[in-house]
Every structure is written in C-alpha cells, then in structure tokens.
XYZ file of C-alpha atoms in Angstrom:
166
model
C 36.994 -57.513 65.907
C 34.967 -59.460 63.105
C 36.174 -62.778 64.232
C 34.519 -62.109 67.669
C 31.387 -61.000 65.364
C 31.834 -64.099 63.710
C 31.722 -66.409 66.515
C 28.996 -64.326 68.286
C 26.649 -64.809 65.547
C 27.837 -68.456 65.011
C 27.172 -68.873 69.369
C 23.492 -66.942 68.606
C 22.923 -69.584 65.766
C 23.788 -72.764 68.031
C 21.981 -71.170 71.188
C 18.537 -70.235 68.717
C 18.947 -74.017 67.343
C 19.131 -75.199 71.122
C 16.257 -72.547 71.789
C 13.818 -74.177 69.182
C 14.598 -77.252 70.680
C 13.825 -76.123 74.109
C 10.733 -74.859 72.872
C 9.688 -77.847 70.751
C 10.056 -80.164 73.950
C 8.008 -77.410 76.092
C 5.004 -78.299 77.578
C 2.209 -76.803 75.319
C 3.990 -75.885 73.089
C 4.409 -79.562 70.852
C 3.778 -79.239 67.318
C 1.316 -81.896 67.821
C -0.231 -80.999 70.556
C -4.190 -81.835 70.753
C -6.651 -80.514 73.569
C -5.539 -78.125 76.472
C -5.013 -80.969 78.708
C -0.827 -79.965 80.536
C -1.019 -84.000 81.338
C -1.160 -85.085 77.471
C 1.952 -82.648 76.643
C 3.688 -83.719 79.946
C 3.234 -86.640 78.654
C 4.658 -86.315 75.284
C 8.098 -84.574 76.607
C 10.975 -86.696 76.025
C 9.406 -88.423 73.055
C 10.053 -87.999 69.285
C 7.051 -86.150 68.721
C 8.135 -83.470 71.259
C 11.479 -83.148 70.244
C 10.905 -81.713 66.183
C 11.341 -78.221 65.993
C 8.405 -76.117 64.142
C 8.055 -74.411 61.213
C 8.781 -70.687 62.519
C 11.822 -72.401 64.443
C 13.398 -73.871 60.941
C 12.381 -70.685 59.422
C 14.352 -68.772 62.117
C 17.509 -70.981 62.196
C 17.343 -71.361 58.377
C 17.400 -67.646 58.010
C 20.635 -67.401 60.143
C 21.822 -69.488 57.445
C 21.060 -66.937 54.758
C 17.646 -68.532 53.464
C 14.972 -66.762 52.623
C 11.813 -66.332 50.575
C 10.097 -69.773 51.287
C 7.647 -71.313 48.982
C 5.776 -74.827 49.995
C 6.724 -75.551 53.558
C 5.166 -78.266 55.035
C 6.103 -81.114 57.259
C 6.673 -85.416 56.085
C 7.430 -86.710 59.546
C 10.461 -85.448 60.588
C 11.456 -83.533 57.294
C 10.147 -80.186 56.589
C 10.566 -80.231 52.908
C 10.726 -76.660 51.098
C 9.666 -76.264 47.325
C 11.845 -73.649 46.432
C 13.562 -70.693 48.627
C 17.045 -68.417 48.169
C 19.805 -68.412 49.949
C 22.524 -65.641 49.141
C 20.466 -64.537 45.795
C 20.596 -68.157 44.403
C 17.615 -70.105 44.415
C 17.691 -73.742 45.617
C 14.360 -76.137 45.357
C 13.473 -79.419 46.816
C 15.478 -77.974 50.377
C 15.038 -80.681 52.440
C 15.391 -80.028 56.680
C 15.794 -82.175 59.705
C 12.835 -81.330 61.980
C 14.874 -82.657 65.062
C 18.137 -80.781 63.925
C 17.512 -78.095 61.630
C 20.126 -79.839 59.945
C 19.574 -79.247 55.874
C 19.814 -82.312 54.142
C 22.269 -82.830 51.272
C 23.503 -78.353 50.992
C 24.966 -77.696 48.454
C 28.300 -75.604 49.278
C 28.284 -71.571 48.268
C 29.452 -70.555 45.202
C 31.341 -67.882 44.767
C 28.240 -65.571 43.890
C 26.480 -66.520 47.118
C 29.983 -65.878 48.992
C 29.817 -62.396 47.686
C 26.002 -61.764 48.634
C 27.241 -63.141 52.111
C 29.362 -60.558 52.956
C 27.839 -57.442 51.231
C 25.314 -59.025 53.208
C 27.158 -58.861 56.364
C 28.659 -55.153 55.570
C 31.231 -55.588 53.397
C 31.512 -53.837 50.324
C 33.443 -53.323 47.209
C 33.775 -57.480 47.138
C 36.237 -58.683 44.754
C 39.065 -61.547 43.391
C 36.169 -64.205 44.939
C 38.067 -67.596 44.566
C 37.082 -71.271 45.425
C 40.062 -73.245 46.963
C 38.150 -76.735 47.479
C 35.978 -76.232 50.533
C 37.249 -72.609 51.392
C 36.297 -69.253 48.911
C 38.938 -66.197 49.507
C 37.754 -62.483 48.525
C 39.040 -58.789 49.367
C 36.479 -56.208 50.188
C 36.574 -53.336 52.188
C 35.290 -52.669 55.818
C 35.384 -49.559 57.830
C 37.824 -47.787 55.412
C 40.241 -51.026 55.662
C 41.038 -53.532 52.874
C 40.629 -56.906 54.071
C 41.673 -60.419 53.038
C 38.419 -62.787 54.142
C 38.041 -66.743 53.509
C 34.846 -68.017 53.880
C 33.881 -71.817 55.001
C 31.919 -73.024 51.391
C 30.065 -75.249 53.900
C 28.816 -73.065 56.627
C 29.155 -69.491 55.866
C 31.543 -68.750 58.306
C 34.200 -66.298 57.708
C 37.453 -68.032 59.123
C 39.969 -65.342 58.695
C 40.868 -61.784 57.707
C 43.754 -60.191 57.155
C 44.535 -56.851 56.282
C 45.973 -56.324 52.615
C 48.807 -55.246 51.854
C-alpha cells in the first residue's frame, strides 16, 4: 500500500513539474510577458524565455521536495537563487534552482535527521535505528499499528522499500 503512495506522489511531483512547464510556455502566462498583446506571447512560445518556470511553480515543486520557509527568492536568468529556506527541519542557504527544470543545483543528500522529519512527516511515527548506508538511509517506525522496515533514497526522498519487522 505505501509503495503505491509512494509512486503516486512521486507521478503528482513529475506531472506538477510538467504542469509548471505547461504553464510557463502558455500563452499569457510568460514570466516575461509585456503588454496584453496574445501575438507577442504567441510569439514567445517555444523560446527560452517561455519555457522557465515561475516563482510560485518552483515554490510548488520545491515544496513536494520538502522545502519550505523561503527567504530571498528572486530570479538571475535562468536560476532562481534562494537565500536561505528548510527542508526536513534543516536549513540550507545559497539553494540554487533551474528555472527550466526545477532541478536544484548541487543538493545536498538527507541526513539522517531530515530522513526522520521525512517520514514523521509523511505519517510515520515512533522513527528509530535511522542509518546511512552510502546513498540509501534505513529506519523502523510504526504505521497503522504495524512495525515497518523503510529505506529512504538520500537523494530524492523516496521511500524504496518496507518491510514488516520481525
């Protein structure tokens, strides 16, 4: 059941990236749009200016990747750069996020503290025996009255497998 959650909310996260896309290339609806004139933004589809996503869009797909609390947002071409923000409790400065992508430049992977706040986060409690195995972190919690065995993707967030314990 959670790995269908899993790859529902992973699908939601692709499909709101392509959706901010889709909007960015929209006509009207440019970041850079100037005038009311439909022939200047019909104009601009297809073209790099049409294609960067804007700030509510990175704020949106940034916050399906556990961000929050944004200070200093602003756009340098096609960077947003971000003075400081969270993401799972920690605080991270300088973020640094592909306007055509959403891609974030140069994340660091979660520690085990932000793996925690991840999946109280996403209704797990009584998180424990959080361990870092390279590029994968392993932790027991509980869900629905069940004990469960959960590794979670250091790079992504996403919780690649659960097992029942024993």
């Amino acid at each position: 059941m959670k790995n269908i959650l899993n790859t529902t909310a992973l699908a939601a996260t692709l499909v709101l990236g392509g959706y901010g896309v889709a909007l960015a290339q929209g006509s009207g609806t440019a970041p850079h749009a100037t005038g009311t004139s439909q022939q200047g933004a019909q104009d601009r589809v297809g073209t790099a200016e049409a294609t960067r996503m804007n700030e509510a869009q990175i704020r949106t797909l940034l916050g399906a990747r556990g961000y929050s609390d944004f200070d200093d947002m602003e756009r340098d071409g096609d960077t947003f750069r971000i003075g400081t923000a969270e993401r799972y409790g920690k605080k991270v400065e300088d973020l640094r996020v592909d306007a055509r992508t959403g891609r974030v430049k140069d994340e660091a992977r979660l520690t085990e503290d932000q793996a925690k706040r991840l999946l109280e986060d996403r209704g797990y409690s009584d998180v424990s025996d959080v361990n870092r195995d390279d590029n994968m972190i392993s932790a027991t919690a509980k869900r629905n009255d069940r004990e469960l065995r959960l590794r979670i993707d250091a790079e992504t967030g996403v919780v690649t497998q659960q097992q029942a314990s024993n």
